[in-house]
mmCIF file of C-alpha atoms in Angstrom:
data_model
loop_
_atom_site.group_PDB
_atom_site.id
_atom_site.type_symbol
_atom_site.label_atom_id
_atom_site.label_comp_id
_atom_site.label_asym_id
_atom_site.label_seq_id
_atom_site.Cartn_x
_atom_site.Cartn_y
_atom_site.Cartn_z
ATOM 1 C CA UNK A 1048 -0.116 3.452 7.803
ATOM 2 C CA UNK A 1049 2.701 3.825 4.856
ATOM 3 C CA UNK A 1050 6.052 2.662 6.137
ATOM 4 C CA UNK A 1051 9.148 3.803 5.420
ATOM 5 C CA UNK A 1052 9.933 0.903 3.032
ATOM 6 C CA UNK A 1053 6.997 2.277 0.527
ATOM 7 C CA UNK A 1054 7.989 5.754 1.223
ATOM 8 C CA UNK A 1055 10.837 5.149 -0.577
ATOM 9 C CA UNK A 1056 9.269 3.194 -3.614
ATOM 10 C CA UNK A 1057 7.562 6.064 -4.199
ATOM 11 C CA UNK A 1058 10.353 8.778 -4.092
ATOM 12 C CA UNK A 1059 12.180 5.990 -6.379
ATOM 13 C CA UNK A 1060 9.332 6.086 -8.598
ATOM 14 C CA UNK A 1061 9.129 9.952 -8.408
ATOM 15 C CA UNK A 1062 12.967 10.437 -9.135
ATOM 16 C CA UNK A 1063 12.810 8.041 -12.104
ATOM 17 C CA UNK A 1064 9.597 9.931 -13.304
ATOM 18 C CA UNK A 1065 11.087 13.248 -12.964
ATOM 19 C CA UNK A 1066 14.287 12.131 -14.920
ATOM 20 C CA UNK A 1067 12.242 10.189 -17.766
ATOM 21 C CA UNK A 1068 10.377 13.525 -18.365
ATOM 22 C CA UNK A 1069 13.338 15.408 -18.611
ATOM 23 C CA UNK A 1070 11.544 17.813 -15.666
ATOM 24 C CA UNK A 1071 12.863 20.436 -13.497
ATOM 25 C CA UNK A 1072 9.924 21.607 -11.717
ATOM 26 C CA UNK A 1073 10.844 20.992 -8.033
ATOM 27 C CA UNK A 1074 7.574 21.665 -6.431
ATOM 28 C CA UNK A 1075 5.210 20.223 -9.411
ATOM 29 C CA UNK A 1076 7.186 16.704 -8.914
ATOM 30 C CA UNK A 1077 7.305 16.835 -5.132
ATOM 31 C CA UNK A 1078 3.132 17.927 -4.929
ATOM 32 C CA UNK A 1079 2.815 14.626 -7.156
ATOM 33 C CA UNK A 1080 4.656 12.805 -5.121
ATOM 34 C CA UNK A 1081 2.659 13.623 -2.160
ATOM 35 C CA UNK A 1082 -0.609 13.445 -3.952
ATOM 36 C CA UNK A 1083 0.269 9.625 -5.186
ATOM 37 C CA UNK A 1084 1.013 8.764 -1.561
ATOM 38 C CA UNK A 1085 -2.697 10.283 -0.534
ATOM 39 C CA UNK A 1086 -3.993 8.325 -3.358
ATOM 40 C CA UNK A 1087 -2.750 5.455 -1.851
ATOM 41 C CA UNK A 1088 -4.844 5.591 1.346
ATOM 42 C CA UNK A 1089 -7.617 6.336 -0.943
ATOM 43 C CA UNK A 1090 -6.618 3.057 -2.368
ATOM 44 C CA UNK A 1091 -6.621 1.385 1.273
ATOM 45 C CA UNK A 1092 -10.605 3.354 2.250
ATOM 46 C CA UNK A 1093 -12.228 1.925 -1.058
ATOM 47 C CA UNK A 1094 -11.266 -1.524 -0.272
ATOM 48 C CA UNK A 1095 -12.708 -1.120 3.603
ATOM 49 C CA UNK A 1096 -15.666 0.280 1.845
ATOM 50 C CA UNK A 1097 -16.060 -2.510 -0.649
ATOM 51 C CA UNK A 1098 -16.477 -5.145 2.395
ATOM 52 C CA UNK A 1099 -19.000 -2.962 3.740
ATOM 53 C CA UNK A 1100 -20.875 -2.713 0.253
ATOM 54 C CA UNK A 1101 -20.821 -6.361 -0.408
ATOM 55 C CA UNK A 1102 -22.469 -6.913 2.793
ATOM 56 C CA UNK A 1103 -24.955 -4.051 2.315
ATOM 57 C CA UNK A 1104 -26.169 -5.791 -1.134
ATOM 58 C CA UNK A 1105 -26.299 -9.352 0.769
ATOM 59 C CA UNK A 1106 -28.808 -7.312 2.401
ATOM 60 C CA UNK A 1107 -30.745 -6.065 0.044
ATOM 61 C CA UNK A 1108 -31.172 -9.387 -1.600
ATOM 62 C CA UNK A 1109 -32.219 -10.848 1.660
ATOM 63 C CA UNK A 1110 -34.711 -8.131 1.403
ATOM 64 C CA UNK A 1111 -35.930 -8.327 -2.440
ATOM 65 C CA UNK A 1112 -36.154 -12.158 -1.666
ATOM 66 C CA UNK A 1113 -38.543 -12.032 1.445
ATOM 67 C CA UNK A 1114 -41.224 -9.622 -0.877
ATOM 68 C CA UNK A 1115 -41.618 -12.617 -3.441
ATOM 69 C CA UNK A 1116 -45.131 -13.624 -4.078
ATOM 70 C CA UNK A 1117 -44.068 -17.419 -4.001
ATOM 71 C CA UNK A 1118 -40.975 -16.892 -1.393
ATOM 72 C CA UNK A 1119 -39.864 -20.089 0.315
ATOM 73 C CA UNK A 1120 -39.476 -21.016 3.903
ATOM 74 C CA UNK A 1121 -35.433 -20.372 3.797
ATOM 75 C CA UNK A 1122 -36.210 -16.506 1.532
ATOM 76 C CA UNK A 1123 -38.951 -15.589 4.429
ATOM 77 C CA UNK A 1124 -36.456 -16.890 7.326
ATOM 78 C CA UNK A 1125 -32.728 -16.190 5.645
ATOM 79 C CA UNK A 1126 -29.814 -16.910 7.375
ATOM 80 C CA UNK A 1127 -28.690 -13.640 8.264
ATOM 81 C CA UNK A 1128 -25.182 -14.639 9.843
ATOM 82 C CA UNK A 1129 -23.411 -12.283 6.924
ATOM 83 C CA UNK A 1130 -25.514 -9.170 7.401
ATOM 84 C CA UNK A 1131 -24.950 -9.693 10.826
ATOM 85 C CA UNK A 1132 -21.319 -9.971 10.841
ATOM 86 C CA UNK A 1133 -20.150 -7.618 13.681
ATOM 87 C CA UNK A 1134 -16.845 -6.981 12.181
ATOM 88 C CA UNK A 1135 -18.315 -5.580 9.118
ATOM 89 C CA UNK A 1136 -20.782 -3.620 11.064
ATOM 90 C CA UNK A 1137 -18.308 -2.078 12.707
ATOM 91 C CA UNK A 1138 -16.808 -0.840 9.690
ATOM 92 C CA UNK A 1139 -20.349 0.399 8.278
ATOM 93 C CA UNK A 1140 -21.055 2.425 11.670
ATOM 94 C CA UNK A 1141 -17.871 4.134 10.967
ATOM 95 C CA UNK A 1142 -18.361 7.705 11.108
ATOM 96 C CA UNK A 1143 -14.758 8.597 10.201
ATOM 97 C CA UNK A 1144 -14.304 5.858 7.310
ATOM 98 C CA UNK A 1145 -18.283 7.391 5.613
ATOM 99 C CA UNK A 1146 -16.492 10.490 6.501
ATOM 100 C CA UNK A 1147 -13.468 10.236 4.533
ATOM 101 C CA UNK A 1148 -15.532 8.728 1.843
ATOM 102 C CA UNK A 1149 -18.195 11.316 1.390
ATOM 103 C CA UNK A 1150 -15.440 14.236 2.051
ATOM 104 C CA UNK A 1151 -12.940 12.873 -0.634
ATOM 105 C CA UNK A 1152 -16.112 11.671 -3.013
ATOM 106 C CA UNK A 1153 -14.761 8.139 -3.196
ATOM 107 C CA UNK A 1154 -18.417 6.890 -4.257
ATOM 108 C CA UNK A 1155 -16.240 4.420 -6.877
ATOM 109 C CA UNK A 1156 -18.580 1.282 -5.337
ATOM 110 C CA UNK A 1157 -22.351 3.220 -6.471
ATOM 111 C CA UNK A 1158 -21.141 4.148 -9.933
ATOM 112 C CA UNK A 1159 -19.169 0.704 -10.315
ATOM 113 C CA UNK A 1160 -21.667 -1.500 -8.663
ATOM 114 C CA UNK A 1161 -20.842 -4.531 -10.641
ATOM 115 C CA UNK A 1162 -17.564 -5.060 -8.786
ATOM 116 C CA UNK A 1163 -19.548 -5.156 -5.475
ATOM 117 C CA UNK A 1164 -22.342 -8.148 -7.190
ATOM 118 C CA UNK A 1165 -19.055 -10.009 -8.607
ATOM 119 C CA UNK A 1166 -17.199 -10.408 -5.162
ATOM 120 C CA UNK A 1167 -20.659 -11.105 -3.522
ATOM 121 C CA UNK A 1168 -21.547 -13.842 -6.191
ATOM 122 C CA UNK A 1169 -18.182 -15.585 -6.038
ATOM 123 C CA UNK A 1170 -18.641 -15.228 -2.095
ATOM 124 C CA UNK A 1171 -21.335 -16.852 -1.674
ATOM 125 C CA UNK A 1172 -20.179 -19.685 -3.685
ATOM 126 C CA UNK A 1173 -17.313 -20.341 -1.733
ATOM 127 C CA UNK A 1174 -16.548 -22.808 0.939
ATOM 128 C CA UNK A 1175 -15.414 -20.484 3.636
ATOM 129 C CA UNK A 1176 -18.571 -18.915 3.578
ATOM 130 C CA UNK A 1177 -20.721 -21.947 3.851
ATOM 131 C CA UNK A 1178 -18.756 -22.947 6.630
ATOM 132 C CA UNK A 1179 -19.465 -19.575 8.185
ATOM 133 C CA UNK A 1180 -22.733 -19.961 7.269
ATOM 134 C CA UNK A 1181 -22.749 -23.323 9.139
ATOM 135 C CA UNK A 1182 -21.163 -22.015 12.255
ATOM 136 C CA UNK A 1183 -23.465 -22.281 15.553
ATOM 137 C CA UNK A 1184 -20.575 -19.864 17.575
ATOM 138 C CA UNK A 1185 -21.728 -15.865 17.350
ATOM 139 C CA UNK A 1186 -18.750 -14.014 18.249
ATOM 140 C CA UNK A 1187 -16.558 -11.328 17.267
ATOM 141 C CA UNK A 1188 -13.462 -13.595 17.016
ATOM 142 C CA UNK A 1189 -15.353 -15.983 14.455
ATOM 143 C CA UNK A 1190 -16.478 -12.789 12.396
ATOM 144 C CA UNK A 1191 -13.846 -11.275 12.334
ATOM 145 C CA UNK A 1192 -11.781 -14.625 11.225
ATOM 146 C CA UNK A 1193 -14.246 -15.217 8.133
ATOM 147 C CA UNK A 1194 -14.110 -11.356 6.997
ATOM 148 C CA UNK A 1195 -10.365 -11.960 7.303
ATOM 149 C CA UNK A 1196 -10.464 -14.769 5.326
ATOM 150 C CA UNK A 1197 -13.115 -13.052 2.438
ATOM 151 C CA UNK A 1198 -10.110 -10.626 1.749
ATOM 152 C CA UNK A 1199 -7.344 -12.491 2.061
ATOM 153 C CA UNK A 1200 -8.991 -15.278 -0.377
ATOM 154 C CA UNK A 1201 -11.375 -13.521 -2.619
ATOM 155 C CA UNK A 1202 -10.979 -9.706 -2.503
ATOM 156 C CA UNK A 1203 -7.380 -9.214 -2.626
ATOM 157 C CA UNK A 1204 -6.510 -11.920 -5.499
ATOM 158 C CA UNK A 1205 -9.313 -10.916 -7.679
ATOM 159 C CA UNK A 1206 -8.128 -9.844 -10.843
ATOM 160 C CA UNK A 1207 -11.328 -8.027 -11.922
ATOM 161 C CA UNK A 1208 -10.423 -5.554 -9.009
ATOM 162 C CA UNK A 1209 -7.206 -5.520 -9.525
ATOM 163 C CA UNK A 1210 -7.732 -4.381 -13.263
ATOM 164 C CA UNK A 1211 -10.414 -2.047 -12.414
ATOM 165 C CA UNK A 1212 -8.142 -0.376 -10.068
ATOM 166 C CA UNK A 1213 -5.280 -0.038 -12.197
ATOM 167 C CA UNK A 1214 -7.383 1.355 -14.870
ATOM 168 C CA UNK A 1215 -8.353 4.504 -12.166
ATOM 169 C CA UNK A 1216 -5.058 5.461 -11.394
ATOM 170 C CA UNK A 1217 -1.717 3.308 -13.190
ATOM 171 C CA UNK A 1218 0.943 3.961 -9.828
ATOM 172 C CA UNK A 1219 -1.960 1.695 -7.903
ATOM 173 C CA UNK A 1220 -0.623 -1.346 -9.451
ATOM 174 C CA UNK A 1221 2.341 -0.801 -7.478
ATOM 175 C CA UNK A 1222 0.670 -0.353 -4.294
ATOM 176 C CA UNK A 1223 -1.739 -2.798 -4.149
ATOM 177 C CA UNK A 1224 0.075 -5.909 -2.672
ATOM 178 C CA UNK A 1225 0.772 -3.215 0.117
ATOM 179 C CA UNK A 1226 -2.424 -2.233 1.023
ATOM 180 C CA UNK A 1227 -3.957 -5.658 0.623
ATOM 181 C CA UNK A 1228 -1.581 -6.121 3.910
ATOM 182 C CA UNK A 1229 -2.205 -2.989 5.581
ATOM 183 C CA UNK A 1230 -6.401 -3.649 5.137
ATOM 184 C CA UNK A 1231 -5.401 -7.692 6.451
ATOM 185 C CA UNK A 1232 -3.306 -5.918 9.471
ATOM 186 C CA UNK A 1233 -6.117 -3.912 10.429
ATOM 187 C CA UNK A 1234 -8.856 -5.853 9.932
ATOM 188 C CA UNK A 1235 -6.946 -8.324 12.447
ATOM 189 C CA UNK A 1236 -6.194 -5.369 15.029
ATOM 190 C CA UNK A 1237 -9.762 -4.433 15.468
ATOM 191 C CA UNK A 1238 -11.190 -5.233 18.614
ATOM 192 C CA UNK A 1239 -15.094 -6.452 20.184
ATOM 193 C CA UNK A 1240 -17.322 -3.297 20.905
ATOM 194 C CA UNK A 1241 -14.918 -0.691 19.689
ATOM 195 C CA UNK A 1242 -15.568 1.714 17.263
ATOM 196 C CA UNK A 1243 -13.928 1.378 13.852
ATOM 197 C CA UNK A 1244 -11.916 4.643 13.877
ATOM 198 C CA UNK A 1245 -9.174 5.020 10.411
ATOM 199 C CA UNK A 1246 -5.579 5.578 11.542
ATOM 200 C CA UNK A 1247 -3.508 8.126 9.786
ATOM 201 C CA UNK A 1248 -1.399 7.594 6.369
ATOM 202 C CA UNK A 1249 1.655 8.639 8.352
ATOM 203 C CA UNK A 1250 3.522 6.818 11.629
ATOM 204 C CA UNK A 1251 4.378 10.559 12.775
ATOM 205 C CA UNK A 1252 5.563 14.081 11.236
ATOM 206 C CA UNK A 1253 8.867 12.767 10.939
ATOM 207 C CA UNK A 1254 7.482 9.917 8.809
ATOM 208 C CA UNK A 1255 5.778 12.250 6.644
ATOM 209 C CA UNK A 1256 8.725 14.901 6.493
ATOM 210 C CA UNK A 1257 10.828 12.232 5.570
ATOM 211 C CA UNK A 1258 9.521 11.795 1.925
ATOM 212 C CA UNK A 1259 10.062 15.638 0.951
ATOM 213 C CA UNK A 1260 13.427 15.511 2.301
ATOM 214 C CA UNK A 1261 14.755 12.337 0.732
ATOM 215 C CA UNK A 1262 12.601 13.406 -2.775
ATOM 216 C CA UNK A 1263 14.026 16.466 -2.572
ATOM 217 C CA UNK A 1264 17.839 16.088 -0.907
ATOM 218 C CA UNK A 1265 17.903 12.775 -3.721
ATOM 219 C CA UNK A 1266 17.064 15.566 -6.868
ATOM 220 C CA UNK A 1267 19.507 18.223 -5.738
ATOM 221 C CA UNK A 1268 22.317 16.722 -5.001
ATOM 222 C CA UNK A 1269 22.600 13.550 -7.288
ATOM 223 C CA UNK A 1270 24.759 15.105 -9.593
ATOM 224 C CA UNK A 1271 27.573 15.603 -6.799
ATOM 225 C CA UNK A 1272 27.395 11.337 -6.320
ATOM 226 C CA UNK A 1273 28.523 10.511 -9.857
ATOM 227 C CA UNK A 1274 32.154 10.925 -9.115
ATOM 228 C CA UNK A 1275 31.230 8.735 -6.227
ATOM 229 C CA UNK A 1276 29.579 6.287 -7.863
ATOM 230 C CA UNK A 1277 32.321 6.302 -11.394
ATOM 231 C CA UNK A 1278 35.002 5.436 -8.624
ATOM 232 C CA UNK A 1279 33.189 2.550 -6.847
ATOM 233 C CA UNK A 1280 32.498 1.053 -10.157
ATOM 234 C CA UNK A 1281 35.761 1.132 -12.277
ATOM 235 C CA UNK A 1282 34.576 -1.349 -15.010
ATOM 236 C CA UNK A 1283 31.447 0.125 -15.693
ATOM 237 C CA UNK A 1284 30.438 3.178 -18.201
ATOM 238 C CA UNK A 1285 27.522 5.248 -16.264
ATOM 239 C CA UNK A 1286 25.447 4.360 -19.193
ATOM 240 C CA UNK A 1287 25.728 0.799 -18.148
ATOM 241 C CA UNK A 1288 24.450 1.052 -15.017
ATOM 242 C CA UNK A 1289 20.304 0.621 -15.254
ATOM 243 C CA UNK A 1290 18.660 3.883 -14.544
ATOM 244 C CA UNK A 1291 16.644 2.048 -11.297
ATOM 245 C CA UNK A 1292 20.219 0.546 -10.095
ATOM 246 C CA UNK A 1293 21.472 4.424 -10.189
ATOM 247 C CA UNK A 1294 18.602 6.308 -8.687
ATOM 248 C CA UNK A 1295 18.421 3.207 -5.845
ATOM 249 C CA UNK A 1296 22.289 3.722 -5.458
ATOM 250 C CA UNK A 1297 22.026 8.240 -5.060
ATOM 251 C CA UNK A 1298 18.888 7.776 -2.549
ATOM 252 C CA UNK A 1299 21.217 5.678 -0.224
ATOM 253 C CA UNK A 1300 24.158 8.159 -0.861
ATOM 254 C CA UNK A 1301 21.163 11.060 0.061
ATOM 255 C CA UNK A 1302 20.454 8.690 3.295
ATOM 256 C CA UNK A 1303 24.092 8.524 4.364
ATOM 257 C CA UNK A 1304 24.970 11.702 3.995
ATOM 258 C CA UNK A 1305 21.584 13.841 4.910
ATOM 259 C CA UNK A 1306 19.922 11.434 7.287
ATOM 260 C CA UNK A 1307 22.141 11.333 10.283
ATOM 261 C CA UNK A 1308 19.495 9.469 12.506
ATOM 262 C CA UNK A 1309 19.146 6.094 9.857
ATOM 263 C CA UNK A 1310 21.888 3.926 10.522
ATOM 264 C CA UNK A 1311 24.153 2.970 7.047
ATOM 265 C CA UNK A 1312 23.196 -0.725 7.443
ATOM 266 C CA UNK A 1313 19.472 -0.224 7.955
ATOM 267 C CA UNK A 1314 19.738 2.268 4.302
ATOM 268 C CA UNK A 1315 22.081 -0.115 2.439
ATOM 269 C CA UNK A 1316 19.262 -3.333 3.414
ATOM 270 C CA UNK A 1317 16.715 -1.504 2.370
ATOM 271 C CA UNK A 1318 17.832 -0.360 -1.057
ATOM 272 C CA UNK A 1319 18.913 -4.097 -1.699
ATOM 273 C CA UNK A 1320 15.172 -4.826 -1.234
ATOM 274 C CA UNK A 1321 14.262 -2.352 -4.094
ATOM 275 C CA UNK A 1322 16.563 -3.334 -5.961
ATOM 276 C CA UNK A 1323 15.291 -7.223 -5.932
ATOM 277 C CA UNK A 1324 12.011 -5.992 -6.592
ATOM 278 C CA UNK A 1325 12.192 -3.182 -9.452
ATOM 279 C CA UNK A 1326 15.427 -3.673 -10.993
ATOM 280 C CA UNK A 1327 17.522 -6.907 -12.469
ATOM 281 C CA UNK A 1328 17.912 -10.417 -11.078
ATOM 282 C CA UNK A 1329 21.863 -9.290 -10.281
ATOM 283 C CA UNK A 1330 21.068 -5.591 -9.243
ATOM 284 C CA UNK A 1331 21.021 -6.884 -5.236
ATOM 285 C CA UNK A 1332 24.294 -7.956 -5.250
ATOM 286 C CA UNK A 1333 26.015 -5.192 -7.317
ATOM 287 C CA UNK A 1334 24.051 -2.289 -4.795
ATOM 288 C CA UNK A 1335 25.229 -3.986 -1.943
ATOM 289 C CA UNK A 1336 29.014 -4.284 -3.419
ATOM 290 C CA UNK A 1337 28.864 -0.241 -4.155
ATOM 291 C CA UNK A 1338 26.692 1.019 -1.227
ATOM 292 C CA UNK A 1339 29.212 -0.927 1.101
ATOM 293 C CA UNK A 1340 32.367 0.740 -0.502
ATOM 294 C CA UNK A 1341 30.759 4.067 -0.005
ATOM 295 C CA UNK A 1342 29.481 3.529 3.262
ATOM 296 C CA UNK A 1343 33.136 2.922 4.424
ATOM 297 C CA UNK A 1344 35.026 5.427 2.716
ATOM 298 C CA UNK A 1345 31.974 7.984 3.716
ATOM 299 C CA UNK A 1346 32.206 6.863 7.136
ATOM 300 C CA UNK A 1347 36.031 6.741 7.336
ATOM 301 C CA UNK A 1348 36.538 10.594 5.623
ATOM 302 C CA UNK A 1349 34.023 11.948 8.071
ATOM 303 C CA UNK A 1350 31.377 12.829 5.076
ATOM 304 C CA UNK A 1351 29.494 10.074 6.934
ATOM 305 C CA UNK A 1352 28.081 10.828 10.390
ATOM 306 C CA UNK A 1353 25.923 8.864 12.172
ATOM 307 C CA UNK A 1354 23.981 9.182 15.772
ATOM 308 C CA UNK A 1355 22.944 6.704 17.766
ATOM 309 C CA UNK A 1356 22.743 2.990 16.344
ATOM 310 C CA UNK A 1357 23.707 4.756 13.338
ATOM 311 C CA UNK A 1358 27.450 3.193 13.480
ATOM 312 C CA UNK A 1359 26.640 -0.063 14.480
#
């Protein structure tokens, strides 16, 4: 599921969109929003899927091989240890992952197929799948450690995929490191003799009202911060400021003023981490410097009010 964390790359990313495009449609720029969160777990189902084709077209090879006229002893009696995996079984029994698939027509893998005989080829030529190949124990634990592996080492740091991705939809290129990690995470949750069921793109309706509200409290009320912001930052002109650094700063502002329940700390951390990751080597630092001014004049005014851990 998305976490907070991402929820908030994405209104970033939405904000600085909006403001790029000189936009003031409201409910266009929120519907995006929300459609390139969905597009993310559409992101997270096609890689699921792709295990499950690779394995399918192991299959079919296995199959094409064993109606040679001149097949060998090893094509007539394959090793069928991959095809076999129970992990990945799971996953192809899935009603509500073929469901999702055939419902949102994500049949990327049978128009695309070559993806699917690239990760298989470079598969089979690897060294954790001889040695799973090699391995007398049949369990669930041992499949589920080589499928594991087959992502974590081949899938996710392909860079045919990767590009192939991108090129269907550019805010992807952003999300993929995260839902490499949330496929990993799941893969390693799933459990002997259950059902492969997907889990939902939100924690909880709170989770998923959050990213209207901050998208939306963020776009309406920024203006009102800049006062705010000029006074916490004496020796610098607005137009120094990098546009990232200032949309990262008024989404914590929206957070302690509008989000009573999310302690100042937890918003002023978080924002830091954006910061390192979309904006300058020194934009950490100067965030923390004005969100901590704020934070204390907010808090010590009453504009601030927290519940809970919230003023801890």
């Amino acid at each position: 599921m998305i976490n907070r964390r991402h929820i908030r790359v994405k209104v970033m990313q939405s904000v600085y969109a909006m403001q790029q495009s000189h936009s003031d449609d409201l409910v266009k720029e929120e519907k995006f929003l929300k459609h390139s969160i969905q597009k993310m777990y559409d992101l997270y189902v096609l890689n699921l899927q792709l295990l499950v084709e690779v394995q399918k077209l192991a299959q079919k090879r296995i199959e094409l091989s064993k109606k040679k006229i001149l097949a060998t002893k090893e094509e007539l009696n394959p090793n069928t240890k991959f095809i076999d995996n129970k992990l990945l079984n799971q996953l192809n029994e899935s009603v509500s992952l073929e469901g999702y698939v055939e419902l949102n027509k994500l049949n990327y893998w049978d128009l695309d197929d070559e993806y699917v005989k690239i990760l298989l080829d470079e598969l089979q030529k690897s060294d954790i799948y001889k040695k799973y190949m090699d391995t007398v124990e049949d369990s669930f634990n041992v499949d589920r450690a080589f499928v594991i592996d087959f992502f974590r080492e081949i899938v996710a740091p392909n860079e045919k995929i990767a590009d192939y991705f991108e090129d269907k939809m550019i805010s992807w290129v952003d999300d993929i490191p995260f839902v490499n990690t949330w496929v990993l995470k799941t893969l390693n949750k799933q459990k002997a003799n259950k059902p492969f069921i997907l889990g939902s793109l939100y924690k909880d309706s709170e989770d998923q009202a959050f990213v209207s509200n901050l998208f939306n409290k963020t776009v309406l009320n920024q203006h009102k911060y800049e006062d705010d912001i000029k006074e916490k930052t004496p020796n610098w002109e607005a137009d120094r400021i990098a546009d990232i650094d200032m949309i990262i700063i008024k989404m914590a502002i929206t957070e302690f003023l509008h989000f009573p329940s999310i302690p100042s700390r937890v918003s002023i951390n978080e924002y830091i981490e954006l910061a390192k990751d979309y904006s300058t080597n020194k934009s950490g630092y100067f965030i923390n410097g004005v969100l901590d001014k704020l934070a204390k004049d907010y808090l010590s005014s009453n504009k601030m009010v927290k519940i809970g851990r919230g003023l801890l």
